[in-house]
Each structure stands twice: as C-alpha cells, then as structure tokens.
C-alpha cells in the first residue's frame, strides 16, 4: 500500500494567514460590469455575430467531400419521417393533418441559422402537440360553441383552431426568445431527469388514449382539463361496439409490422447502413391499398382527405387568445426547450462540440414565432426523428435543411398522393413510437431502491400529469421536486465523526469498527449549507451530539451561583481548606428568583466568590447542576457552502452558549467566502474569536490533544494514534485516553508524523 508522510506546522486560520500572504484581488464594481456589457469593439462584434448565427462557425469548417453525401442521405431519410410524423402529430394538436407539414418546414429553416446543435431534427413533438391540442379543444371544442373571441367571426371550426394553435405557439416563442435574451437558459436545470421522465411517461399515456379513437374508428370529442383522460376513456368504452373493424385490423397490422422492424433496426443497427424506414414504407402501402379498395366509401374509414397544395398566407396572432392561453404557453415553452436541449446535449457529448442553452432558447423562440406566423404549431424535437437524422450519417444541420426541402416538395407537389391515407394508420404510427416513453415506467423499481425521494417525484409527477392534465401535472411535479430539495437541505444527515486508527482521516463513528475518540472531544459535521430554514435543526442536532443542552446547563449554573452567594451572605456557607463547607443543618432550597431571566443566560461570574466552582465535582447544599463531560467541540464546515444572516445569528448564539459552559469550540475547513462574510458581518467579539477557526480537522484535534492531555494511572496498553511527536517544537507529554468502540485504550508518548 502506498503511503505518504507530511511534516508541517499546526495551522489555525489566523496562523496560516500570518504565514502565507494572500493575493489581493480587486473586485469589479456594478458600474464597471454595466460599462463593459455595453462596450463594443470589432472583436466583440465578431463574437456576437458568431454567437447569434452559429451556422457561420460550422460552415467555415464544413468538409464538403466527407460530409455532404452523409448529410444528403440523412436529410432524405429524415424528411420522409418528418412528413409522416407531421401528419400524425397534427391529429394530436386537433388540427387538419397538412398543418403538420408547415411545422416540419418553417421552424427547421430558422433553426438552421440560429441553432447550436448539429444533429437534432426540429419539428413537431408529440407531447407539445398534445398540449397544443388541449388548448385548441378548450377554446374550440368539438361539441358546443367556441369561446367568445374577436377574430373568430366568419371562420370555420378548423380555421378557428388553426388561429388558436398559431397564437399559442407565437406566445410560446415570445417566452422562449425572452428567456434566451435574458440569459436564463439555466431554468431547464430545475427540470430533473426524473421529473422529465415521469412527465413524458404521463404524456405518452395521454397520447395513447387520444389515438384510440382513430385506431377504433370512433367519433370522440376532444376534452381537456383535470380528469379529461378518464372522461375520454368513458366515452370510448360507451361506444366500443361501434368500432370500425377495418380501422382496427389496419392499425393492429401496422403496429405489429412497425414494431417488429424497429426491433430489428435496434438489434442490427451496427450492420445496417441506414435504419429501415418502416413507417414510410407501411404508410405508402396503406395509402395504396386504401386507394385501390376505396376504404373511405366501402368501409367508412376516416382518411386524411384533401391536402391543399402550397403554403397559406401568413397571419397575425390574436391578442385576445394570448390572454386566454398564457398559463398553458409557459409550460409549453419550458417543456419544448427542456426536451430539445436534453436531446441536443446527448449528441453534443457524443460528437464533441458545445451547445449554448441561451442560444438554443433564442433559436427555438424565433423558430416558433416565425413558424406560427405561417400557421405551424409548437415545434421542438423528437428523439426518434433526431435518431434517424444522426444514425443515417447526418453531420450538420445541412441534413435538417434537406429534410425541410423534402417536406416542401410534398407540400407543393405530391401532397395529394397522401389523401387516401387512413387516419388509423397515423394513429398506429404514433402509438408504436410511444414505446420508449412508456417503457420509462421500468425506472420506478430502480428509483425506489436507489433514491426514494426521486421515486416520489417520478410517481407524483406522472400521476398528477395523467389525472390533472400536462400543464397542472408539470406544476405539481416541479413543486414536489423543489420540496425534496428543500427537505434534503433543511434536514441533512448530520453525523458525529471519529478518528480512523493510525490516520488523519475522520469518518462517521457509526460506520467503522476501528475508531478512536479522545475523551471530552466531540466532532460534529453538517453536510449542507446553513440557512434560515435549517438553523434550528442544526442547533437541535448539535445538542443531541454533545449530549446536553448548553443553555439549560448555563441557567442551572447561574441559579446555583445565586444560591451559593445567598448562603455565603447568610453565613451558612464558609470557606475551609477543603473548599466550601455548609454550616447550616436545615434544608436549603435552590434559588427560584426568576425576576431577571436574562442574567441566567449570561456567562457565569465568579468575581465576588472566594473560590471558582468546579461544576463537575460534588457541590455543597445538595445543589444539582447537569454534568458536562465535553471540554472541546469541533464543527466540521467542509460541506457548508454558505451561511445567511439568520444562520449567522443562530450560529453565534449556539457558540456563545457552549463557550459559556466552558466548552471550547473549534470550526474547521471553513470556506474562504464564509470567513470573509463572518468578518464583514462583525461575527467575532470577546467570546467568539477568530482563533477558533482551524485549517483542517486534524490541526484542531492536535491542538486539543496538546491543550488537554488526559492522564491515566492504569495505562497498560500503548498505541500510536493521531497526534505528532512534535508540535511547533513542543513535546506532547502525558497520556491521552482514547475511546475505542469495544474498549478504552490509553496513549503515551505519541510518535506518528503527518
């Protein structure tokens, strides 16, 4: 085993500061930061342009011969999938299918110029589409009149729905763009992987239920709000006998074939040059069969129907809809960005390049704003489509641009070929692509075994999102997640440490067998920041660790002093060679004068007594004072990252209480920032001094053992332990009695160097 030996002086924080001069750093003022922010030069303008238009950076290093062919293959493959998913996800948004083609085109073009990820495929995302659909059906329900909104007059139901979807998408884009400009991309960090997993699993359940009406060929009105999934299932099962057998058989066949081929793609992806585009193949086959056998007329199958060629003229968003949908737009903005950023981060790590969260917000914000102006709905990215773009060899967003061109060809020229496509086929494709999200439920047993608070977050988020809707469910999940963070910080696992035999290492005394604890010394560790919410918990755990309440002991001692002074004044207590002797034979009552409770909390004052009282010895007149066996307490602050003002006050009060009952307190491994804050907040005074701070836990322990050697007359075993042979040139004489878990071991003439 490798070993090391270190010989150095014993350092308190003050001693270390005296011996090692620090570099004085000039901190910039707020005025300097503002001035620097608004200062512009050529270099900064160039960096700003590259930051705002990231495509310039990767186009400059584009390897035409090596990358172009791969991007072309990837773009064609991704474009075919994007066409199909655009049509399918439009159904989730409760819109006519061809509007999904707009979502697969306009946002992709904008992201090409502004996005920092080279591999994600921008477009419709099922969870976002479903959230848009919930807003659409709330304002323009399938049954009953729409909400009274100026601008709906003279429009058909589909046109009203398109206006709602475009307006809420526009508002979502404004929120994303604003967050990007304000540099708050870090907000996605509050959505943990556990929360996102539970949320997307619930979304998959919603998507599955929403597609049942297409798979079964039923007419079920779209519902939104709490328990909408329950009401939807009720409406489906009430009319289950009306199921269209042709739709059901077609869907089962499509799902079976697509599922099997997708499994083959996953299993043999290393051997296949490109994944088999089974969804596209089955869609083409289903479209041909439907046209040949006239499914729409003979079997009453609901088909995609007329797809207008070309793009529609842009439209302005409806401001009244903004007010109606602001609550739903914000979670949509967060979810859309969080999912896209998570996928982008996976590929950036895999291909070794950097993505910028704030620039991604700007890119998606602009994509959704411009896309909404041309009647597309909320865009993010889908893992399955991005996987196609990356796995087929895509190197840059040139592949995304080419996929948009494929979508444009379909929109402008050959969209009519998809008119006979049964909607049940689109529903089947959507359902079979939910496998990845639905299988996330397998994480629950693992989370329960590894981290139960995280498991609670997953389960609560999932159930709340299923029952209350995706927007409220996300809010509930985020609240539960923040509560777990608060509870972990407010109730940390505090511990009492002990020395590991023969080392300068200190661990939780409950976890190890070979430990030693000097008598009268306690080492207490709190592994979290100390702030207003946990300072009382910290003080309670500290009292539990030392084994007594210092404030109660202090009050008992001051009450005892009152009694002693009273007896001395009456002459019932006299000073003898053996100490204070009681001369009265009558019963003596402890002083119960509570007229000035503040005096009981002050340090014990022996100035008018002929002798200083030893509180651990037997006191005269049967005065009872709790015994204090701890003479030194070490507080390990190595895991304390900050203290707030409330914590400073509470910590100072706790330290004073301990010091006033003659317990020496040492604080070790304190962060420089915290020390500076303590000095600036006038933390130190005549009782709480900066000399109590030591560089390391071992420095404090050596100082204590030098100051408090414990003699033992019956020493039989001598072992090397934690102190050094020489501390600042002074030999540590005497015998230290150390506590072992199984026995008491005594120490004499320590020799080990560190």
PDB file of N, CA, C and O in Angstrom, residues 84 87-88 91 97 214 246-247 250-251 254 282-291 295-296 301-305 418-429:
ATOM      1  N   UNK A  84     -44.336  12.122 -42.413  1.00  0.00           N
ATOM      2  CA  UNK A  84     -45.279  11.217 -41.761  1.00  0.00           C
ATOM      3  C   UNK A  84     -45.612  11.682 -40.344  1.00  0.00           C
ATOM      4  O   UNK A  84     -46.780  11.722 -39.942  1.00  0.00           O
ATOM      5  N   UNK A  87     -47.889  14.803 -40.246  1.00  0.00           N
ATOM      6  CA  UNK A  87     -49.299  14.471 -40.440  1.00  0.00           C
ATOM      7  C   UNK A  87     -49.897  13.850 -39.179  1.00  0.00           C
ATOM      8  O   UNK A  87     -51.015  14.177 -38.771  1.00  0.00           O
ATOM      9  N   UNK A  88     -49.129  12.935 -38.571  1.00  0.00           N
ATOM     10  CA  UNK A  88     -49.643  12.213 -37.401  1.00  0.00           C
ATOM     11  C   UNK A  88     -49.795  13.125 -36.192  1.00  0.00           C
ATOM     12  O   UNK A  88     -50.810  13.081 -35.480  1.00  0.00           O
ATOM     13  N   UNK A  91     -52.816  15.437 -35.718  1.00  0.00           N
ATOM     14  CA  UNK A  91     -54.004  14.871 -35.088  1.00  0.00           C
ATOM     15  C   UNK A  91     -53.969  15.078 -33.581  1.00  0.00           C
ATOM     16  O   UNK A  91     -54.997  15.298 -32.945  1.00  0.00           O
ATOM     17  N   UNK A  97     -54.463  17.582 -40.895  1.00  0.00           N
ATOM     18  CA  UNK A  97     -53.128  16.964 -40.980  1.00  0.00           C
ATOM     19  C   UNK A  97     -52.069  17.782 -41.682  1.00  0.00           C
ATOM     20  O   UNK A  97     -50.902  17.756 -41.284  1.00  0.00           O
ATOM     21  N   UNK A 214     -58.921   7.057 -33.271  1.00  0.00           N
ATOM     22  CA  UNK A 214     -58.543   6.829 -34.665  1.00  0.00           C
ATOM     23  C   UNK A 214     -58.328   5.347 -34.939  1.00  0.00           C
ATOM     24  O   UNK A 214     -58.713   4.838 -35.994  1.00  0.00           O
ATOM     25  N   UNK A 246     -62.350  -2.439 -39.925  1.00  0.00           N
ATOM     26  CA  UNK A 246     -61.296  -2.191 -40.911  1.00  0.00           C
ATOM     27  C   UNK A 246     -60.192  -1.324 -40.307  1.00  0.00           C
ATOM     28  O   UNK A 246     -59.005  -1.606 -40.480  1.00  0.00           O
ATOM     29  N   UNK A 247     -60.595  -0.252 -39.613  1.00  0.00           N
ATOM     30  CA  UNK A 247     -59.602   0.597 -38.939  1.00  0.00           C
ATOM     31  C   UNK A 247     -58.812  -0.195 -37.910  1.00  0.00           C
ATOM     32  O   UNK A 247     -57.579  -0.063 -37.815  1.00  0.00           O
ATOM     33  N   UNK A 250     -56.419  -2.734 -39.630  1.00  0.00           N
ATOM     34  CA  UNK A 250     -55.319  -1.999 -40.267  1.00  0.00           C
ATOM     35  C   UNK A 250     -54.319  -1.500 -39.227  1.00  0.00           C
ATOM     36  O   UNK A 250     -53.096  -1.626 -39.399  1.00  0.00           O
ATOM     37  N   UNK A 251     -54.831  -0.957 -38.141  1.00  0.00           N
ATOM     38  CA  UNK A 251     -53.948  -0.422 -37.091  1.00  0.00           C
ATOM     39  C   UNK A 251     -53.117  -1.520 -36.453  1.00  0.00           C
ATOM     40  O   UNK A 251     -51.907  -1.352 -36.235  1.00  0.00           O
ATOM     41  N   UNK A 254     -50.414  -2.599 -38.882  1.00  0.00           N
ATOM     42  CA  UNK A 254     -49.358  -1.582 -38.989  1.00  0.00           C
ATOM     43  C   UNK A 254     -48.482  -1.597 -37.734  1.00  0.00           C
ATOM     44  O   UNK A 254     -47.241  -1.591 -37.819  1.00  0.00           O
ATOM     45  N   UNK A 282     -44.733   1.414 -44.729  1.00  0.00           N
ATOM     46  CA  UNK A 282     -46.087   0.965 -44.395  1.00  0.00           C
ATOM     47  C   UNK A 282     -47.125   2.037 -44.724  1.00  0.00           C
ATOM     48  O   UNK A 282     -48.255   1.725 -45.111  1.00  0.00           O
ATOM     49  N   UNK A 283     -46.729   3.300 -44.593  1.00  0.00           N
ATOM     50  CA  UNK A 283     -47.657   4.370 -44.944  1.00  0.00           C
ATOM     51  C   UNK A 283     -47.952   4.367 -46.437  1.00  0.00           C
ATOM     52  O   UNK A 283     -49.110   4.517 -46.862  1.00  0.00           O
ATOM     53  N   UNK A 284     -46.914   4.194 -47.243  1.00  0.00           N
ATOM     54  CA  UNK A 284     -47.104   4.146 -48.701  1.00  0.00           C
ATOM     55  C   UNK A 284     -47.984   2.956 -49.081  1.00  0.00           C
ATOM     56  O   UNK A 284     -48.913   3.076 -49.900  1.00  0.00           O
ATOM     57  N   UNK A 285     -47.704   1.792 -48.463  1.00  0.00           N
ATOM     58  CA  UNK A 285     -48.503   0.593 -48.759  1.00  0.00           C
ATOM     59  C   UNK A 285     -49.958   0.806 -48.344  1.00  0.00           C
ATOM     60  O   UNK A 285     -50.893   0.514 -49.104  1.00  0.00           O
ATOM     61  N   UNK A 286     -50.168   1.333 -47.114  1.00  0.00           N
ATOM     62  CA  UNK A 286     -51.531   1.551 -46.622  1.00  0.00           C
ATOM     63  C   UNK A 286     -52.268   2.558 -47.489  1.00  0.00           C
ATOM     64  O   UNK A 286     -53.470   2.412 -47.768  1.00  0.00           O
ATOM     65  N   UNK A 287     -51.539   3.578 -47.939  1.00  0.00           N
ATOM     66  CA  UNK A 287     -52.158   4.592 -48.784  1.00  0.00           C
ATOM     67  C   UNK A 287     -52.601   3.972 -50.123  1.00  0.00           C
ATOM     68  O   UNK A 287     -53.709   4.227 -50.608  1.00  0.00           O
ATOM     69  N   UNK A 288     -51.734   3.117 -50.696  1.00  0.00           N
ATOM     70  CA  UNK A 288     -52.071   2.460 -51.956  1.00  0.00           C
ATOM     71  C   UNK A 288     -53.237   1.504 -51.819  1.00  0.00           C
ATOM     72  O   UNK A 288     -54.147   1.477 -52.661  1.00  0.00           O
ATOM     73  N   UNK A 289     -53.235   0.706 -50.751  1.00  0.00           N
ATOM     74  CA  UNK A 289     -54.318  -0.249 -50.531  1.00  0.00           C
ATOM     75  C   UNK A 289     -55.634   0.480 -50.296  1.00  0.00           C
ATOM     76  O   UNK A 289     -56.694   0.082 -50.812  1.00  0.00           O
ATOM     77  N   UNK A 290     -55.595   1.570 -49.502  1.00  0.00           N
ATOM     78  CA  UNK A 290     -56.803   2.336 -49.237  1.00  0.00           C
ATOM     79  C   UNK A 290     -57.376   2.923 -50.515  1.00  0.00           C
ATOM     80  O   UNK A 290     -58.595   2.921 -50.730  1.00  0.00           O
ATOM     81  N   UNK A 291     -56.486   3.412 -51.384  1.00  0.00           N
ATOM     82  CA  UNK A 291     -56.954   3.972 -52.656  1.00  0.00           C
ATOM     83  C   UNK A 291     -57.519   2.886 -53.567  1.00  0.00           C
ATOM     84  O   UNK A 291     -58.575   3.068 -54.200  1.00  0.00           O
ATOM     85  N   UNK A 295     -61.299   2.414 -49.310  1.00  0.00           N
ATOM     86  CA  UNK A 295     -61.641   2.235 -47.894  1.00  0.00           C
ATOM     87  C   UNK A 295     -62.645   3.281 -47.415  1.00  0.00           C
ATOM     88  O   UNK A 295     -63.511   2.988 -46.593  1.00  0.00           O
ATOM     89  N   UNK A 296     -62.507   4.521 -47.909  1.00  0.00           N
ATOM     90  CA  UNK A 296     -63.349   5.605 -47.400  1.00  0.00           C
ATOM     91  C   UNK A 296     -64.827   5.352 -47.688  1.00  0.00           C
ATOM     92  O   UNK A 296     -65.683   5.583 -46.829  1.00  0.00           O
ATOM     93  N   UNK A 301     -64.010   4.315 -43.681  1.00  0.00           N
ATOM     94  CA  UNK A 301     -62.767   4.647 -42.977  1.00  0.00           C
ATOM     95  C   UNK A 301     -62.513   6.144 -43.092  1.00  0.00           C
ATOM     96  O   UNK A 301     -62.659   6.730 -44.179  1.00  0.00           O
ATOM     97  N   UNK A 302     -62.132   6.758 -41.970  1.00  0.00           N
ATOM     98  CA  UNK A 302     -61.805   8.184 -41.955  1.00  0.00           C
ATOM     99  C   UNK A 302     -60.392   8.377 -42.504  1.00  0.00           C
ATOM    100  O   UNK A 302     -59.422   7.830 -41.955  1.00  0.00           O
ATOM    101  N   UNK A 303     -60.256   9.115 -43.590  1.00  0.00           N
ATOM    102  CA  UNK A 303     -58.950   9.299 -44.231  1.00  0.00           C
ATOM    103  C   UNK A 303     -58.491  10.745 -44.068  1.00  0.00           C
ATOM    104  O   UNK A 303     -59.245  11.615 -43.620  1.00  0.00           O
ATOM    105  N   UNK A 304     -57.230  10.986 -44.463  1.00  0.00           N
ATOM    106  CA  UNK A 304     -56.652  12.322 -44.349  1.00  0.00           C
ATOM    107  C   UNK A 304     -57.459  13.331 -45.157  1.00  0.00           C
ATOM    108  O   UNK A 304     -57.721  14.452 -44.717  1.00  0.00           O
ATOM    109  N   UNK A 305     -57.873  12.958 -46.334  1.00  0.00           N
ATOM    110  CA  UNK A 305     -58.689  13.847 -47.149  1.00  0.00           C
ATOM    111  C   UNK A 305     -57.872  14.871 -47.908  1.00  0.00           C
ATOM    112  O   UNK A 305     -56.646  14.736 -48.063  1.00  0.00           O
ATOM    113  N   UNK A 418     -51.222  11.547 -50.606  1.00  0.00           N
ATOM    114  CA  UNK A 418     -51.488  11.083 -49.238  1.00  0.00           C
ATOM    115  C   UNK A 418     -52.953  11.231 -48.842  1.00  0.00           C
ATOM    116  O   UNK A 418     -53.318  10.884 -47.724  1.00  0.00           O
ATOM    117  N   UNK A 419     -53.788  11.723 -49.742  1.00  0.00           N
ATOM    118  CA  UNK A 419     -55.188  11.946 -49.390  1.00  0.00           C
ATOM    119  C   UNK A 419     -55.941  10.673 -49.006  1.00  0.00           C
ATOM    120  O   UNK A 419     -56.780  10.698 -48.106  1.00  0.00           O
ATOM    121  N   UNK A 420     -55.686   9.479 -49.624  1.00  0.00           N
ATOM    122  CA  UNK A 420     -56.416   8.266 -49.231  1.00  0.00           C
ATOM    123  C   UNK A 420     -55.902   7.624 -47.943  1.00  0.00           C
ATOM    124  O   UNK A 420     -56.432   6.588 -47.516  1.00  0.00           O
ATOM    125  N   UNK A 421     -54.873   8.203 -47.318  1.00  0.00           N
ATOM    126  CA  UNK A 421     -54.261   7.575 -46.139  1.00  0.00           C
ATOM    127  C   UNK A 421     -55.234   7.550 -44.970  1.00  0.00           C
ATOM    128  O   UNK A 421     -55.723   8.594 -44.539  1.00  0.00           O
ATOM    129  N   UNK A 422     -55.549   6.368 -44.422  1.00  0.00           N
ATOM    130  CA  UNK A 422     -56.441   6.299 -43.250  1.00  0.00           C
ATOM    131  C   UNK A 422     -55.803   6.962 -42.029  1.00  0.00           C
ATOM    132  O   UNK A 422     -54.602   6.805 -41.773  1.00  0.00           O
ATOM    133  N   UNK A 423     -56.601   7.696 -41.273  1.00  0.00           N
ATOM    134  CA  UNK A 423     -56.089   8.306 -40.044  1.00  0.00           C
ATOM    135  C   UNK A 423     -55.702   7.249 -39.016  1.00  0.00           C
ATOM    136  O   UNK A 423     -54.866   7.499 -38.146  1.00  0.00           O
ATOM    137  N   UNK A 424     -56.310   6.055 -39.126  1.00  0.00           N
ATOM    138  CA  UNK A 424     -55.946   4.976 -38.204  1.00  0.00           C
ATOM    139  C   UNK A 424     -54.492   4.561 -38.387  1.00  0.00           C
ATOM    140  O   UNK A 424     -53.830   4.134 -37.433  1.00  0.00           O
ATOM    141  N   UNK A 425     -53.970   4.691 -39.621  1.00  0.00           N
ATOM    142  CA  UNK A 425     -52.556   4.387 -39.866  1.00  0.00           C
ATOM    143  C   UNK A 425     -51.676   5.397 -39.135  1.00  0.00           C
ATOM    144  O   UNK A 425     -50.674   5.039 -38.503  1.00  0.00           O
ATOM    145  N   UNK A 426     -52.040   6.680 -39.209  1.00  0.00           N
ATOM    146  CA  UNK A 426     -51.277   7.706 -38.485  1.00  0.00           C
ATOM    147  C   UNK A 426     -51.343   7.463 -36.984  1.00  0.00           C
ATOM    148  O   UNK A 426     -50.336   7.597 -36.272  1.00  0.00           O
ATOM    149  N   UNK A 427     -52.544   7.091 -36.485  1.00  0.00           N
ATOM    150  CA  UNK A 427     -52.672   6.790 -35.058  1.00  0.00           C
ATOM    151  C   UNK A 427     -51.817   5.611 -34.651  1.00  0.00           C
ATOM    152  O   UNK A 427     -51.177   5.617 -33.585  1.00  0.00           O
ATOM    153  N   UNK A 428     -51.773   4.574 -35.514  1.00  0.00           N
ATOM    154  CA  UNK A 428     -50.954   3.392 -35.212  1.00  0.00           C
ATOM    155  C   UNK A 428     -49.473   3.747 -35.177  1.00  0.00           C
ATOM    156  O   UNK A 428     -48.720   3.272 -34.316  1.00  0.00           O
ATOM    157  N   UNK A 429     -49.030   4.603 -36.113  1.00  0.00           N
ATOM    158  CA  UNK A 429     -47.625   5.019 -36.140  1.00  0.00           C
ATOM    159  C   UNK A 429     -47.281   5.803 -34.875  1.00  0.00           C
ATOM    160  O   UNK A 429     -46.213   5.624 -34.279  1.00  0.00           O
TER     161      UNK A 429
END
